[in-house]
């Protein structure tokens, strides 16, 4: 995918130590952007930064510790970012993709998959609205095809009952996507100059992705199964394309959904999200739930709500 010159632009990527987040960071840095690579392990972050620099020697890449499953970590990282210059884009990519067998809760008391994939990103985006507005920037939430494949339970987003790893993943991805569209509606209503888009990477596997020391080192078995599934999979490098396109294409509109042309793989293009993720009642309920669970109200929206009350 051909990217425009991104010199002078600043992007923050969550979960940039592996997979789609790493390749998105690499693609952005390769186009001249300043990339803030974030992750929860200092050593993995240093390895990922070094891997980007090896391929793009003049890359402008900084690292920042950020564990999206931990609201304290999210607030601390956001405070550091707010102390720097404006932001042009936020890629909300970090995710638990292989959820634990049994329901697990975070230090804040939330179900791990929902907390990492959805709640932490709601909190981060809210905490970074000021630098994003300063850069007239955008946020991209990362959805999944799985949202069309399995029912969603709006009454129990954190699966207090009936937890299975797959259900937890789908709950988190429906929530992430619905929050992305709800953010678009609310930002528009409050006239905030920030776009919110959602993108999904099709089916992108490490077994079809080139090996990079410390980032992607698939076993022979993973390579074998990756190649066996070739018609329905793609590399994580290609999977990053729709995410990056949604992040940098000036013609990609707020509220739009992006994915690969053949759904599982291919060139990025506008796509159709699962119907449930466009349900405004469900999205509104999730938004209120996240406000309550994080104690974070998005700043400009709070002001517009107060104005409406007067
Ligand atoms: N691959 C696909 O086909 C596919 C399909 C649909 C959607 N997605 C979505 O795309 C995103 C990335 O997936 P991927 O395939 O690239 O997965 P991946 O290779 O497993 O990478 C996940 C990334 O998220 C990070 N992460 C996990 N928990 C975190 C936390 N608590 N705080 C901060 N970072 C955390 C990981 O960091 P560590 O190095 O610390 O573990 C890693 O950098 C996910 O949101 C996933 O749901 C992927």
XYZ file of C-alpha atoms and ligand atoms in Angstrom:
358
model
C 0.000 0.000 0.000
C 1.329 3.421 -0.989
C 1.208 5.971 1.850
C 1.374 9.758 1.543
C 4.321 11.632 3.054
C 3.540 11.750 6.772
C 6.451 13.975 7.845
C 5.408 16.244 10.690
C 2.536 13.955 11.776
C 2.442 12.197 15.163
C 0.671 8.911 15.827
C 0.285 6.773 18.915
C -0.185 3.011 18.472
C -1.283 0.708 21.286
C 0.025 -2.857 21.337
C 2.921 -2.026 19.038
C 5.268 -4.784 20.248
C 3.879 -7.454 17.896
C 1.485 -8.241 15.073
C -0.665 -5.545 13.515
C 0.458 -2.851 15.932
C 4.109 -3.454 15.091
C 3.521 -3.423 11.328
C 1.289 -0.352 11.569
C 4.075 1.438 13.464
C 6.601 0.320 10.850
C 4.428 1.517 7.952
C 3.763 4.894 9.599
C 7.444 5.398 10.433
C 8.406 4.378 6.882
C 6.185 7.176 5.548
C 8.004 9.727 7.719
C 5.583 9.975 10.657
C 6.680 10.351 14.258
C 5.390 7.205 15.966
C 4.825 6.704 19.656
C 5.004 2.942 20.075
C 3.321 1.789 23.276
C 3.232 -1.511 25.106
C 3.186 -3.063 28.548
C 6.725 -4.562 28.644
C 9.792 -2.252 28.468
C 12.006 -4.938 26.938
C 9.512 -5.856 24.203
C 9.042 -2.183 23.442
C 12.792 -1.662 23.102
C 13.008 -4.716 20.818
C 10.134 -3.459 18.670
C 11.618 0.033 18.388
C 14.993 -1.437 17.380
C 13.269 -3.613 14.756
C 11.614 -0.533 13.222
C 14.909 1.385 13.219
C 16.692 -1.543 11.528
C 14.270 -1.243 8.617
C 13.796 2.525 8.639
C 17.110 3.907 9.933
C 15.934 7.536 10.068
C 12.612 6.635 11.730
C 11.328 8.977 14.409
C 10.118 6.493 17.002
C 9.597 6.906 20.740
C 8.298 4.366 23.202
C 5.921 4.671 26.117
C 4.739 2.136 28.674
C 1.002 1.581 28.418
C -1.001 -1.394 29.647
C -4.528 -0.966 28.296
C -5.957 -3.413 30.847
C -4.897 -1.116 33.700
C -6.686 2.212 34.109
C -3.844 3.667 36.216
C -1.380 2.866 33.443
C -3.709 4.410 30.854
C -4.030 7.645 32.843
C -0.281 7.866 33.452
C 0.603 7.296 29.794
C -2.023 9.801 28.645
C -0.645 12.417 31.070
C 2.815 11.958 29.529
C 1.411 12.331 25.996
C -0.559 15.447 26.967
C 2.721 17.040 28.097
C 4.054 16.804 24.533
C 2.913 18.243 21.200
C -0.452 17.534 19.488
C -1.419 14.153 18.111
C -2.681 13.428 14.598
C -3.861 9.908 15.200
C -4.473 7.227 17.742
C -4.523 3.562 16.711
C -6.433 1.628 19.383
C -5.047 -1.755 18.440
C -3.833 -3.596 21.569
C -5.784 -6.733 22.247
C -6.024 -10.057 23.975
C -6.604 -12.333 20.991
C -6.307 -15.640 22.839
C -8.441 -15.074 25.952
C -7.812 -17.160 29.087
C -9.825 -20.368 29.491
C -11.478 -19.104 32.645
C -12.858 -15.647 33.372
C -10.045 -13.474 34.742
C -10.318 -10.007 36.239
C -7.850 -7.102 36.189
C -6.495 -5.138 39.164
C -9.412 -2.722 38.558
C -11.883 -5.616 38.823
C -12.904 -5.859 35.156
C -13.028 -8.912 32.914
C -9.588 -9.023 31.270
C -10.544 -9.188 27.587
C -13.190 -6.450 27.805
C -10.830 -4.315 29.921
C -7.876 -4.656 27.516
C -9.661 -4.425 24.186
C -12.520 -2.007 24.883
C -12.522 -0.256 28.275
C -8.837 0.758 28.283
C -9.195 2.226 24.803
C -12.344 4.149 25.757
C -10.321 5.606 28.664
C -7.218 6.341 26.591
C -9.088 8.061 23.775
C -11.013 10.174 26.293
C -7.822 11.171 28.096
C -6.180 12.142 24.789
C -8.976 14.225 23.282
C -7.141 17.502 23.935
C -3.931 16.662 21.995
C -6.059 14.983 19.309
C -8.208 18.086 18.917
C -5.034 20.206 18.790
C -3.850 18.072 15.856
C -7.362 17.929 14.300
C -6.675 14.227 14.529
C -8.509 10.959 14.430
C -8.831 7.721 16.330
C -9.137 4.268 14.808
C -10.714 1.446 16.781
C -9.899 -2.134 15.771
C -12.882 -4.394 15.165
C -13.122 -7.958 13.922
C -15.067 -10.199 11.536
C -16.023 -12.217 14.619
C -18.669 -9.584 15.411
C -20.747 -10.963 12.513
C -20.297 -14.579 13.546
C -21.594 -14.760 17.093
C -24.405 -13.156 19.126
C -23.667 -10.291 21.518
C -25.112 -10.001 25.029
C -25.830 -6.297 25.705
C -26.926 -6.933 29.293
C -23.676 -8.512 30.434
C -20.709 -6.910 28.576
C -18.151 -8.366 30.999
C -19.708 -11.843 30.983
C -20.376 -12.229 34.684
C -22.129 -15.403 33.591
C -21.580 -17.782 30.701
C -17.923 -16.898 30.089
C -16.114 -18.708 27.298
C -12.896 -17.414 25.695
C -14.572 -16.958 22.294
C -17.618 -15.191 23.768
C -15.320 -12.856 25.715
C -13.458 -11.986 22.530
C -16.649 -11.289 20.569
C -18.164 -9.239 23.417
C -15.014 -7.099 23.507
C -14.921 -6.585 19.740
C -18.621 -5.713 19.394
C -18.071 -3.225 22.224
C -14.933 -1.766 20.611
C -16.668 -1.301 17.252
C -19.881 0.111 18.722
C -17.851 2.549 20.859
C -15.957 3.691 17.748
C -19.222 4.572 15.963
C -20.708 6.120 19.102
C -17.586 8.272 19.508
C -18.125 9.523 15.944
C -21.759 10.471 16.703
C -20.894 12.200 19.979
C -17.863 14.079 18.637
C -19.906 15.336 15.683
C -22.786 16.402 17.936
C -20.353 18.399 20.083
C -18.570 19.876 17.021
C -15.224 18.456 18.098
C -12.702 18.368 15.203
C -11.723 14.736 15.788
C -12.747 11.799 13.610
C -13.496 8.307 14.881
C -13.269 5.346 12.493
C -13.234 1.565 12.836
C -11.082 -0.892 10.863
C -10.609 -4.656 10.877
C -7.645 -6.660 9.538
C -9.460 -9.668 8.064
C -7.760 -12.860 9.151
C -4.080 -12.079 9.621
C -1.763 -14.751 10.993
C 1.835 -14.902 12.162
C 2.392 -18.081 10.161
C 2.048 -16.100 6.922
C 4.085 -13.156 8.151
C 7.814 -12.661 7.552
C 10.085 -13.478 10.462
C 11.470 -10.545 12.423
C 13.691 -11.252 15.448
C 11.815 -10.651 18.691
C 8.594 -9.716 16.847
C 7.429 -12.616 14.716
C 9.116 -16.006 14.880
C 6.527 -18.609 13.889
C 7.244 -22.279 14.522
C 7.393 -24.700 11.568
C 3.962 -25.907 12.606
C 2.549 -22.331 12.477
C 4.150 -21.812 9.065
C 2.678 -25.105 7.842
C -0.857 -24.283 9.018
C -0.512 -20.684 7.876
C 0.298 -21.834 4.356
C -2.428 -24.483 4.461
C -4.945 -21.720 5.236
C -3.528 -19.410 2.560
C -6.860 -18.810 0.740
C -8.492 -17.481 3.908
C -5.581 -15.748 5.611
C -3.033 -13.015 5.023
C 0.107 -11.713 6.735
C -0.093 -9.297 9.650
C 1.835 -6.862 7.496
C -1.070 -6.789 5.036
C -3.575 -6.917 7.898
C -2.191 -3.594 9.107
C -3.182 -1.897 5.828
C -6.853 -1.153 6.586
C -5.890 0.113 10.044
C -3.253 2.458 8.644
C -5.468 3.532 5.741
C -8.247 4.484 8.158
C -5.677 6.387 10.208
C -4.054 8.449 7.440
C -6.355 8.675 4.403
C -7.777 12.215 4.413
C -10.785 10.930 2.421
C -11.675 8.266 5.017
C -14.665 9.780 6.791
C -15.441 9.784 10.468
C -17.882 6.977 11.255
C -16.676 4.783 8.381
C -15.583 1.156 8.623
C -12.543 -0.254 6.790
C -11.393 -3.770 6.015
C -9.695 -5.921 3.377
C -11.353 -6.205 -0.057
C -11.946 -9.981 0.232
C -13.064 -9.647 3.886
C -10.338 -12.045 5.092
C -7.559 -10.379 3.097
C -6.654 -7.985 0.321
C -6.331 -4.277 -0.337
C -8.081 -1.981 2.138
C -11.471 -0.565 1.230
C -14.651 0.647 2.924
C -16.549 -2.278 4.420
C -19.872 -3.079 6.097
C -19.826 -3.586 9.833
C -22.016 -6.109 11.669
C -25.524 -4.693 12.154
C -25.369 -4.953 15.935
C -22.378 -2.601 16.059
C -24.544 0.137 14.459
C -27.297 -0.268 17.076
C -27.426 3.139 18.760
C -29.201 1.897 21.885
C -26.583 -0.747 22.484
C -23.784 1.731 21.773
C -25.323 4.357 24.067
C -25.640 1.777 26.839
C -22.013 0.731 26.385
C -20.848 4.327 26.465
C -22.619 4.937 29.786
C -21.231 1.675 31.088
C -17.654 2.720 30.190
C -18.130 6.192 31.701
C -19.235 4.617 34.938
C -16.625 1.830 34.940
C -13.667 4.159 34.248
C -14.879 7.338 35.928
C -13.810 9.127 32.735
C -16.167 11.440 30.891
C -14.759 12.651 27.567
C -13.975 16.354 28.078
C -15.659 18.163 25.192
C -18.723 15.978 25.390
C -19.096 16.825 29.056
C -19.128 20.545 28.218
C -21.681 20.099 25.447
C -23.886 18.043 27.752
C -23.768 20.843 30.364
C -24.659 23.407 27.695
C -27.610 21.279 26.623
C -28.868 21.086 30.233
C -28.905 24.885 30.662
N -4.961 -11.058 13.605
C -6.220 -11.059 13.208
O -6.624 -11.789 12.284
C -7.213 -10.147 13.850
C -8.549 -10.197 13.398
C -9.475 -9.305 13.924
C -9.075 -8.388 14.870
N -7.777 -8.369 15.313
C -7.420 -7.369 16.325
O -6.205 -6.732 15.992
C -5.511 -6.366 17.176
C -4.086 -6.878 17.130
O -4.125 -8.269 16.894
P -2.812 -9.084 16.475
O -3.250 -10.184 15.584
O -1.758 -8.155 16.038
O -2.424 -9.728 17.894
P -1.001 -10.029 18.521
O -0.012 -10.365 17.463
O -1.255 -11.002 19.622
O -0.565 -8.636 19.151
C -1.310 -8.103 20.198
C -0.616 -6.869 20.700
O -1.414 -6.340 21.772
C -0.585 -6.192 22.895
N -1.311 -6.300 24.160
C -2.001 -7.351 24.657
N -2.474 -7.038 25.880
C -2.062 -5.763 26.150
C -2.232 -4.882 27.241
N -2.892 -5.237 28.352
N -1.687 -3.647 27.180
C -0.995 -3.267 26.074
N -0.767 -4.058 25.015
C -1.315 -5.303 25.059
C 0.467 -7.257 22.770
O 1.557 -6.883 23.583
P 2.519 -7.931 24.354
O 3.713 -8.024 23.450
O 2.809 -7.253 25.639
O 1.737 -9.196 24.508
C 0.758 -7.167 21.283
O 1.629 -6.088 21.004
C -6.332 -6.909 18.341
O -7.137 -5.875 18.851
C -7.189 -7.978 17.689
O -8.408 -8.181 18.356
C -6.841 -9.228 14.831
